[in-house]
Amino acid sequence: MSIGIAYTDSRRFQDRSSVTTVVYGTDDPDYDAVALLPADDWTALPSQIASRLHAFPGAEASTVVELVRVPEMPLLDAVHRFEPLGDRHPAQFLGYTECAANQRTTTTDHRTRRRLGIHLDNFDRMPLDRRHQSRRRIGINLGPGPRYLLLTTQDIKDIARLSPLIEREPHTHQVRSYVAGGGRLACVRFRLEPGEGYIAPTELIPHDGSTCGVDSPSTIAFWLGEWPRGALLPAV
């Protein structure tokens, strides 16, 4: 386990978090048949796992997950003009996604119109040995309901050390093959209220969003960039 998550209050972090295993394949027609999904048996995040997930102070910013909040939440019709870090650091707006309530995962492959499940982003297409240098992504929950960020506790470099299937340029299908072949992955989720979000290396860590167990829909907006740690206020 090597992903690092920055938080300031361990109790609040644990209260917002839970953990389960990753399972391979589904009969649900809304999903890719070989999608990776979080199992349904979520349990409270133990303190020892929370401690192991905590990002150490000297960790490279591009590898760290930050749970954050914005001082003022943008209106949806103006979100494309919103600068999440003000004029301090540039951010490339990627768009936003409207998510229905009670969805196990939220990302859809627009080519197939099926949900991807847990996956890797690939905007920068960095090779494996430079994957940690990819830009991070900001995701801000615009509400009205809360939602979850899902992350595996091993990044793609960890998985590559355990599997010969990971090629020079990693892709989601290689992570799927690792689990299909018996490889084990754990998944943690973090509850994000409206006005909160994350900054995460989504090209390094398999991930997705979720509204499972949430009765309200939510919209999430995304930006991509290179930012130092602590550029936004912490949510926990």
PDB file of C-alpha atoms in Angstrom:
ATOM      1  CA  MET A   1       0.000   0.000   0.000  1.00  0.00           C
ATOM      2  CA  SER A   2       1.686   3.229  -1.093  1.00  0.00           C
ATOM      3  CA  ILE A   3      -0.908   5.852  -2.022  1.00  0.00           C
ATOM      4  CA  GLY A   4      -0.696   8.945   0.155  1.00  0.00           C
ATOM      5  CA  ILE A   5      -3.704  10.977   1.307  1.00  0.00           C
ATOM      6  CA  ALA A   6      -3.217  14.331   3.011  1.00  0.00           C
ATOM      7  CA  TYR A   7      -5.467  14.966   5.996  1.00  0.00           C
ATOM      8  CA  THR A   8      -5.152  16.988   9.194  1.00  0.00           C
ATOM      9  CA  ASP A   9      -7.662  15.296  11.532  1.00  0.00           C
ATOM     10  CA  SER A  10      -7.429  11.502  11.698  1.00  0.00           C
ATOM     11  CA  ARG A  11     -10.775  11.071  13.472  1.00  0.00           C
ATOM     12  CA  ARG A  12     -12.703  13.134  10.932  1.00  0.00           C
ATOM     13  CA  PHE A  13     -10.898  11.344   8.115  1.00  0.00           C
ATOM     14  CA  GLN A  14     -11.930   7.947   9.478  1.00  0.00           C
ATOM     15  CA  ASP A  15     -15.500   9.117  10.055  1.00  0.00           C
ATOM     16  CA  ARG A  16     -15.736  10.027   6.358  1.00  0.00           C
ATOM     17  CA  SER A  17     -14.088   6.837   5.079  1.00  0.00           C
ATOM     18  CA  SER A  18     -14.763   3.133   4.586  1.00  0.00           C
ATOM     19  CA  VAL A  19     -13.047   0.214   2.861  1.00  0.00           C
ATOM     20  CA  THR A  20     -13.911  -2.872   0.828  1.00  0.00           C
ATOM     21  CA  THR A  21     -12.364  -5.148  -1.815  1.00  0.00           C
ATOM     22  CA  VAL A  22     -12.444  -4.778  -5.599  1.00  0.00           C
ATOM     23  CA  VAL A  23     -14.368  -7.399  -7.597  1.00  0.00           C
ATOM     24  CA  TYR A  24     -14.078  -8.275 -11.282  1.00  0.00           C
ATOM     25  CA  GLY A  25     -16.942  -8.501 -13.751  1.00  0.00           C
ATOM     26  CA  THR A  26     -20.675  -7.886 -13.611  1.00  0.00           C
ATOM     27  CA  ASP A  27     -23.908  -8.964 -15.301  1.00  0.00           C
ATOM     28  CA  ASP A  28     -25.303  -5.436 -15.018  1.00  0.00           C
ATOM     29  CA  PRO A  29     -26.035  -4.265 -18.605  1.00  0.00           C
ATOM     30  CA  ASP A  30     -25.203  -0.675 -17.614  1.00  0.00           C
ATOM     31  CA  TYR A  31     -21.550  -1.687 -17.116  1.00  0.00           C
ATOM     32  CA  ASP A  32     -18.690  -3.070 -19.132  1.00  0.00           C
ATOM     33  CA  ALA A  33     -18.878  -6.812 -18.520  1.00  0.00           C
ATOM     34  CA  VAL A  34     -15.259  -6.840 -17.271  1.00  0.00           C
ATOM     35  CA  ALA A  35     -15.522  -3.720 -15.109  1.00  0.00           C
ATOM     36  CA  LEU A  36     -13.862  -3.506 -11.703  1.00  0.00           C
ATOM     37  CA  LEU A  37     -16.325  -2.592  -8.968  1.00  0.00           C
ATOM     38  CA  PRO A  38     -16.219  -2.089  -5.219  1.00  0.00           C
ATOM     39  CA  ALA A  39     -17.775  -4.979  -3.323  1.00  0.00           C
ATOM     40  CA  ASP A  40     -20.923  -4.188  -1.339  1.00  0.00           C
ATOM     41  CA  ASP A  41     -19.503  -5.040   2.091  1.00  0.00           C
ATOM     42  CA  TRP A  42     -18.138  -1.620   3.071  1.00  0.00           C
ATOM     43  CA  THR A  43     -16.710  -1.451   6.586  1.00  0.00           C
ATOM     44  CA  ALA A  44     -15.385   1.376   8.742  1.00  0.00           C
ATOM     45  CA  LEU A  45     -11.788   2.318   7.951  1.00  0.00           C
ATOM     46  CA  PRO A  46      -9.521   0.926  10.696  1.00  0.00           C
ATOM     47  CA  SER A  47      -7.122   3.357  12.326  1.00  0.00           C
ATOM     48  CA  GLN A  48      -4.087   1.311  11.244  1.00  0.00           C
ATOM     49  CA  ILE A  49      -5.091   1.545   7.579  1.00  0.00           C
ATOM     50  CA  ALA A  50      -5.850   5.267   7.946  1.00  0.00           C
ATOM     51  CA  SER A  51      -2.363   5.732   9.375  1.00  0.00           C
ATOM     52  CA  ARG A  52      -0.754   3.808   6.496  1.00  0.00           C
ATOM     53  CA  LEU A  53      -2.657   5.911   3.964  1.00  0.00           C
ATOM     54  CA  HIS A  54      -1.497   9.213   5.470  1.00  0.00           C
ATOM     55  CA  ALA A  55       0.784  11.101   3.057  1.00  0.00           C
ATOM     56  CA  PHE A  56       4.166  11.855   4.566  1.00  0.00           C
ATOM     57  CA  PRO A  57       5.318  15.520   4.504  1.00  0.00           C
ATOM     58  CA  GLY A  58       8.024  15.070   1.881  1.00  0.00           C
ATOM     59  CA  ALA A  59       5.906  13.186  -0.656  1.00  0.00           C
ATOM     60  CA  GLU A  60       5.988  14.620  -4.163  1.00  0.00           C
ATOM     61  CA  ALA A  61       2.865  16.746  -4.722  1.00  0.00           C
ATOM     62  CA  SER A  62       1.982  14.994  -7.990  1.00  0.00           C
ATOM     63  CA  THR A  63       1.532  11.692  -6.108  1.00  0.00           C
ATOM     64  CA  VAL A  64      -0.609  12.948  -3.210  1.00  0.00           C
ATOM     65  CA  VAL A  65      -4.398  12.850  -2.818  1.00  0.00           C
ATOM     66  CA  GLU A  66      -5.852  15.920  -1.089  1.00  0.00           C
ATOM     67  CA  LEU A  67      -9.402  16.178   0.233  1.00  0.00           C
ATOM     68  CA  VAL A  68     -10.277  19.860  -0.150  1.00  0.00           C
ATOM     69  CA  ARG A  69     -12.975  22.511  -0.010  1.00  0.00           C
ATOM     70  CA  VAL A  70     -13.449  25.680  -2.020  1.00  0.00           C
ATOM     71  CA  PRO A  71     -14.155  29.032  -0.304  1.00  0.00           C
ATOM     72  CA  GLU A  72     -17.103  29.685  -2.614  1.00  0.00           C
ATOM     73  CA  MET A  73     -18.908  27.063  -4.698  1.00  0.00           C
ATOM     74  CA  PRO A  74     -19.394  28.068  -8.351  1.00  0.00           C
ATOM     75  CA  LEU A  75     -22.797  28.189 -10.029  1.00  0.00           C
ATOM     76  CA  LEU A  76     -23.241  25.450 -12.608  1.00  0.00           C
ATOM     77  CA  ASP A  77     -23.919  27.821 -15.506  1.00  0.00           C
ATOM     78  CA  ALA A  78     -20.638  29.662 -14.783  1.00  0.00           C
ATOM     79  CA  VAL A  79     -18.446  26.739 -13.752  1.00  0.00           C
ATOM     80  CA  HIS A  80     -16.449  26.807 -17.002  1.00  0.00           C
ATOM     81  CA  ARG A  81     -15.180  30.279 -16.009  1.00  0.00           C
ATOM     82  CA  PHE A  82     -14.437  29.322 -12.404  1.00  0.00           C
ATOM     83  CA  GLU A  83     -10.798  29.270 -11.298  1.00  0.00           C
ATOM     84  CA  PRO A  84     -10.602  26.802  -8.383  1.00  0.00           C
ATOM     85  CA  LEU A  85      -7.181  28.110  -7.311  1.00  0.00           C
ATOM     86  CA  GLY A  86      -7.883  31.752  -8.096  1.00  0.00           C
ATOM     87  CA  ASP A  87      -5.106  33.457 -10.040  1.00  0.00           C
ATOM     88  CA  ARG A  88      -2.357  31.578  -8.173  1.00  0.00           C
ATOM     89  CA  HIS A  89      -2.151  28.493 -10.404  1.00  0.00           C
ATOM     90  CA  PRO A  90      -3.672  27.789 -13.832  1.00  0.00           C
ATOM     91  CA  ALA A  91      -6.230  25.002 -14.163  1.00  0.00           C
ATOM     92  CA  GLN A  92      -7.562  23.431 -17.367  1.00  0.00           C
ATOM     93  CA  PHE A  93     -11.348  22.998 -17.176  1.00  0.00           C
ATOM     94  CA  LEU A  94     -12.353  19.511 -18.348  1.00  0.00           C
ATOM     95  CA  GLY A  95     -16.129  19.710 -17.944  1.00  0.00           C
ATOM     96  CA  TYR A  96     -18.726  18.424 -15.512  1.00  0.00           C
ATOM     97  CA  THR A  97     -20.829  15.304 -15.055  1.00  0.00           C
ATOM     98  CA  GLU A  98     -24.345  15.056 -13.671  1.00  0.00           C
ATOM     99  CA  CYS A  99     -24.709  11.878 -11.606  1.00  0.00           C
ATOM    100  CA  ALA A 100     -27.936  10.189 -10.554  1.00  0.00           C
ATOM    101  CA  ALA A 101     -28.496   9.101  -6.966  1.00  0.00           C
ATOM    102  CA  ASN A 102     -27.530   5.639  -5.706  1.00  0.00           C
ATOM    103  CA  GLN A 103     -25.022   4.703  -8.422  1.00  0.00           C
ATOM    104  CA  ARG A 104     -22.326   2.173  -7.515  1.00  0.00           C
ATOM    105  CA  THR A 105     -19.864   4.062  -9.761  1.00  0.00           C
ATOM    106  CA  THR A 106     -20.418   7.122 -11.928  1.00  0.00           C
ATOM    107  CA  THR A 107     -18.023   7.293 -14.907  1.00  0.00           C
ATOM    108  CA  THR A 108     -19.493   6.376 -18.299  1.00  0.00           C
ATOM    109  CA  ASP A 109     -17.579   5.450 -21.452  1.00  0.00           C
ATOM    110  CA  HIS A 110     -19.316   7.690 -23.961  1.00  0.00           C
ATOM    111  CA  ARG A 111     -18.317   5.398 -26.839  1.00  0.00           C
ATOM    112  CA  THR A 112     -20.268   2.455 -25.422  1.00  0.00           C
ATOM    113  CA  ARG A 113     -22.623   4.329 -23.039  1.00  0.00           C
ATOM    114  CA  ARG A 114     -21.689   1.823 -20.355  1.00  0.00           C
ATOM    115  CA  ARG A 115     -20.115   2.535 -16.995  1.00  0.00           C
ATOM    116  CA  LEU A 116     -16.374   1.940 -16.775  1.00  0.00           C
ATOM    117  CA  GLY A 117     -16.100   1.034 -13.121  1.00  0.00           C
ATOM    118  CA  ILE A 118     -12.765   1.640 -11.390  1.00  0.00           C
ATOM    119  CA  HIS A 119     -10.316   2.895 -14.009  1.00  0.00           C
ATOM    120  CA  LEU A 120      -7.186   4.900 -14.826  1.00  0.00           C
ATOM    121  CA  ASP A 121      -7.229   8.280 -16.555  1.00  0.00           C
ATOM    122  CA  ASN A 122      -4.795   8.809 -19.411  1.00  0.00           C
ATOM    123  CA  PHE A 123      -4.759  12.489 -20.408  1.00  0.00           C
ATOM    124  CA  ASP A 124      -0.968  12.788 -20.296  1.00  0.00           C
ATOM    125  CA  ARG A 125      -0.163   9.223 -21.478  1.00  0.00           C
ATOM    126  CA  MET A 126       2.934   9.021 -19.319  1.00  0.00           C
ATOM    127  CA  PRO A 127       4.908   5.757 -19.428  1.00  0.00           C
ATOM    128  CA  LEU A 128       5.026   3.637 -16.283  1.00  0.00           C
ATOM    129  CA  ASP A 129       8.384   4.941 -15.069  1.00  0.00           C
ATOM    130  CA  ARG A 130       7.150   8.565 -15.307  1.00  0.00           C
ATOM    131  CA  ARG A 131       3.529   7.996 -14.377  1.00  0.00           C
ATOM    132  CA  HIS A 132       3.952   9.852 -11.088  1.00  0.00           C
ATOM    133  CA  GLN A 133       4.723  13.019 -13.088  1.00  0.00           C
ATOM    134  CA  SER A 134       1.248  13.206 -14.672  1.00  0.00           C
ATOM    135  CA  ARG A 135      -0.918  16.186 -13.855  1.00  0.00           C
ATOM    136  CA  ARG A 136      -3.378  15.851 -11.006  1.00  0.00           C
ATOM    137  CA  ARG A 137      -7.110  16.375 -11.322  1.00  0.00           C
ATOM    138  CA  ILE A 138      -9.413  18.525  -9.203  1.00  0.00           C
ATOM    139  CA  GLY A 139     -12.980  17.293  -8.770  1.00  0.00           C
ATOM    140  CA  ILE A 140     -15.454  19.568  -6.946  1.00  0.00           C
ATOM    141  CA  ASN A 141     -18.867  18.353  -5.841  1.00  0.00           C
ATOM    142  CA  LEU A 142     -21.423  20.967  -6.902  1.00  0.00           C
ATOM    143  CA  GLY A 143     -24.285  19.164  -5.133  1.00  0.00           C
ATOM    144  CA  PRO A 144     -27.068  19.096  -4.314  1.00  0.00           C
ATOM    145  CA  GLY A 145     -26.219  15.755  -2.683  1.00  0.00           C
ATOM    146  CA  PRO A 146     -23.006  14.348  -1.227  1.00  0.00           C
ATOM    147  CA  ARG A 147     -20.962  11.809  -3.168  1.00  0.00           C
ATOM    148  CA  TYR A 148     -17.897   9.578  -2.774  1.00  0.00           C
ATOM    149  CA  LEU A 149     -14.411   9.377  -4.205  1.00  0.00           C
ATOM    150  CA  LEU A 150     -13.270   5.764  -4.717  1.00  0.00           C
ATOM    151  CA  LEU A 151      -9.543   4.905  -4.756  1.00  0.00           C
ATOM    152  CA  THR A 152      -7.653   1.638  -4.753  1.00  0.00           C
ATOM    153  CA  THR A 153      -5.036   1.500  -2.005  1.00  0.00           C
ATOM    154  CA  GLN A 154      -2.341   0.472  -4.513  1.00  0.00           C
ATOM    155  CA  ASP A 155      -1.296   2.679  -7.400  1.00  0.00           C
ATOM    156  CA  ILE A 156      -0.367   1.424 -10.859  1.00  0.00           C
ATOM    157  CA  LYS A 157       3.333   1.204  -9.954  1.00  0.00           C
ATOM    158  CA  ASP A 158       2.514  -1.052  -6.995  1.00  0.00           C
ATOM    159  CA  ILE A 159       0.384  -3.238  -9.264  1.00  0.00           C
ATOM    160  CA  ALA A 160       3.142  -3.379 -11.894  1.00  0.00           C
ATOM    161  CA  ARG A 161       5.562  -4.776  -9.311  1.00  0.00           C
ATOM    162  CA  LEU A 162       3.131  -7.653  -8.743  1.00  0.00           C
ATOM    163  CA  SER A 163       2.031  -8.247 -12.326  1.00  0.00           C
ATOM    164  CA  PRO A 164       3.856  -8.753 -15.641  1.00  0.00           C
ATOM    165  CA  LEU A 165       0.664  -7.568 -17.387  1.00  0.00           C
ATOM    166  CA  ILE A 166       1.365  -3.872 -16.833  1.00  0.00           C
ATOM    167  CA  GLU A 167       2.969  -2.504 -19.986  1.00  0.00           C
ATOM    168  CA  ARG A 168       5.097   0.567 -20.534  1.00  0.00           C
ATOM    169  CA  GLU A 169       1.985   2.727 -20.942  1.00  0.00           C
ATOM    170  CA  PRO A 170      -0.585   1.553 -18.370  1.00  0.00           C
ATOM    171  CA  HIS A 171      -4.274   1.247 -19.197  1.00  0.00           C
ATOM    172  CA  THR A 172      -7.450   0.264 -17.352  1.00  0.00           C
ATOM    173  CA  HIS A 173      -7.629  -3.099 -19.118  1.00  0.00           C
ATOM    174  CA  GLN A 174      -4.301  -4.116 -17.554  1.00  0.00           C
ATOM    175  CA  VAL A 175      -5.617  -3.405 -14.056  1.00  0.00           C
ATOM    176  CA  ARG A 176      -8.696  -5.463 -14.910  1.00  0.00           C
ATOM    177  CA  SER A 177      -6.503  -8.343 -16.099  1.00  0.00           C
ATOM    178  CA  TYR A 178      -4.522  -8.225 -12.861  1.00  0.00           C
ATOM    179  CA  VAL A 179      -7.680  -8.681 -10.769  1.00  0.00           C
ATOM    180  CA  ALA A 180      -9.142 -11.240 -13.185  1.00  0.00           C
ATOM    181  CA  GLY A 181      -5.969 -13.293 -12.720  1.00  0.00           C
ATOM    182  CA  GLY A 182      -6.376 -13.402  -8.946  1.00  0.00           C
ATOM    183  CA  GLY A 183      -4.649 -10.181  -7.931  1.00  0.00           C
ATOM    184  CA  ARG A 184      -6.172  -8.495  -4.882  1.00  0.00           C
ATOM    185  CA  LEU A 185      -7.053  -4.820  -4.625  1.00  0.00           C
ATOM    186  CA  ALA A 186      -8.649  -2.949  -1.761  1.00  0.00           C
ATOM    187  CA  CYS A 187     -10.798   0.136  -2.312  1.00  0.00           C
ATOM    188  CA  VAL A 188     -11.396   3.057   0.029  1.00  0.00           C
ATOM    189  CA  ARG A 189     -14.122   5.681  -0.328  1.00  0.00           C
ATOM    190  CA  PHE A 190     -14.367   9.205   1.063  1.00  0.00           C
ATOM    191  CA  ARG A 191     -17.578  11.160   1.497  1.00  0.00           C
ATOM    192  CA  LEU A 192     -17.529  14.610  -0.130  1.00  0.00           C
ATOM    193  CA  GLU A 193     -20.175  17.179   0.766  1.00  0.00           C
ATOM    194  CA  PRO A 194     -21.255  19.928  -1.683  1.00  0.00           C
ATOM    195  CA  GLY A 195     -18.443  22.473  -1.972  1.00  0.00           C
ATOM    196  CA  GLU A 196     -15.838  19.804  -1.190  1.00  0.00           C
ATOM    197  CA  GLY A 197     -13.719  17.784  -3.554  1.00  0.00           C
ATOM    198  CA  TYR A 198     -10.339  16.246  -4.174  1.00  0.00           C
ATOM    199  CA  ILE A 199      -7.033  16.834  -5.895  1.00  0.00           C
ATOM    200  CA  ALA A 200      -5.768  13.428  -6.985  1.00  0.00           C
ATOM    201  CA  PRO A 201      -3.293  11.723  -9.331  1.00  0.00           C
ATOM    202  CA  THR A 202      -6.027   9.926 -11.274  1.00  0.00           C
ATOM    203  CA  GLU A 203      -3.531   8.702 -13.895  1.00  0.00           C
ATOM    204  CA  LEU A 204      -1.545   6.975 -11.155  1.00  0.00           C
ATOM    205  CA  ILE A 205      -4.333   5.570  -8.941  1.00  0.00           C
ATOM    206  CA  PRO A 206      -7.297   3.483 -10.172  1.00  0.00           C
ATOM    207  CA  HIS A 207     -10.408   5.381  -9.087  1.00  0.00           C
ATOM    208  CA  ASP A 208     -14.013   6.409  -9.742  1.00  0.00           C
ATOM    209  CA  GLY A 209     -16.861   8.345  -8.174  1.00  0.00           C
ATOM    210  CA  SER A 210     -19.940   6.924  -6.458  1.00  0.00           C
ATOM    211  CA  THR A 211     -23.363   7.989  -5.202  1.00  0.00           C
ATOM    212  CA  CYS A 212     -24.151   4.555  -3.729  1.00  0.00           C
ATOM    213  CA  GLY A 213     -26.463   4.900  -0.729  1.00  0.00           C
ATOM    214  CA  VAL A 214     -27.047   8.598  -1.434  1.00  0.00           C
ATOM    215  CA  ASP A 215     -30.653   9.613  -2.143  1.00  0.00           C
ATOM    216  CA  SER A 216     -29.840  12.857  -3.998  1.00  0.00           C
ATOM    217  CA  PRO A 217     -28.106  13.389  -7.353  1.00  0.00           C
ATOM    218  CA  SER A 218     -24.958  15.454  -7.623  1.00  0.00           C
ATOM    219  CA  THR A 219     -22.837  17.174 -10.247  1.00  0.00           C
ATOM    220  CA  ILE A 220     -19.054  17.098 -10.222  1.00  0.00           C
ATOM    221  CA  ALA A 221     -16.770  19.472 -12.155  1.00  0.00           C
ATOM    222  CA  PHE A 222     -13.172  18.675 -13.142  1.00  0.00           C
ATOM    223  CA  TRP A 223      -9.932  20.576 -13.760  1.00  0.00           C
ATOM    224  CA  LEU A 224      -6.444  19.353 -14.640  1.00  0.00           C
ATOM    225  CA  GLY A 225      -3.097  20.897 -13.734  1.00  0.00           C
ATOM    226  CA  GLU A 226       0.157  20.915 -11.799  1.00  0.00           C
ATOM    227  CA  TRP A 227      -0.263  22.310  -8.294  1.00  0.00           C
ATOM    228  CA  PRO A 228       1.688  22.335  -5.042  1.00  0.00           C
ATOM    229  CA  ARG A 229       0.274  20.695  -1.940  1.00  0.00           C
ATOM    230  CA  GLY A 230      -1.952  22.872   0.183  1.00  0.00           C
ATOM    231  CA  ALA A 231      -3.187  25.099  -2.651  1.00  0.00           C
ATOM    232  CA  LEU A 232      -6.798  24.601  -1.461  1.00  0.00           C
ATOM    233  CA  LEU A 233      -8.158  24.400   2.072  1.00  0.00           C
ATOM    234  CA  PRO A 234      -8.362  20.886   3.552  1.00  0.00           C
ATOM    235  CA  ALA A 235     -11.790  19.278   3.971  1.00  0.00           C
ATOM    236  CA  VAL A 236     -10.543  17.042   6.820  1.00  0.00           C
TER     237      VAL A 236
END
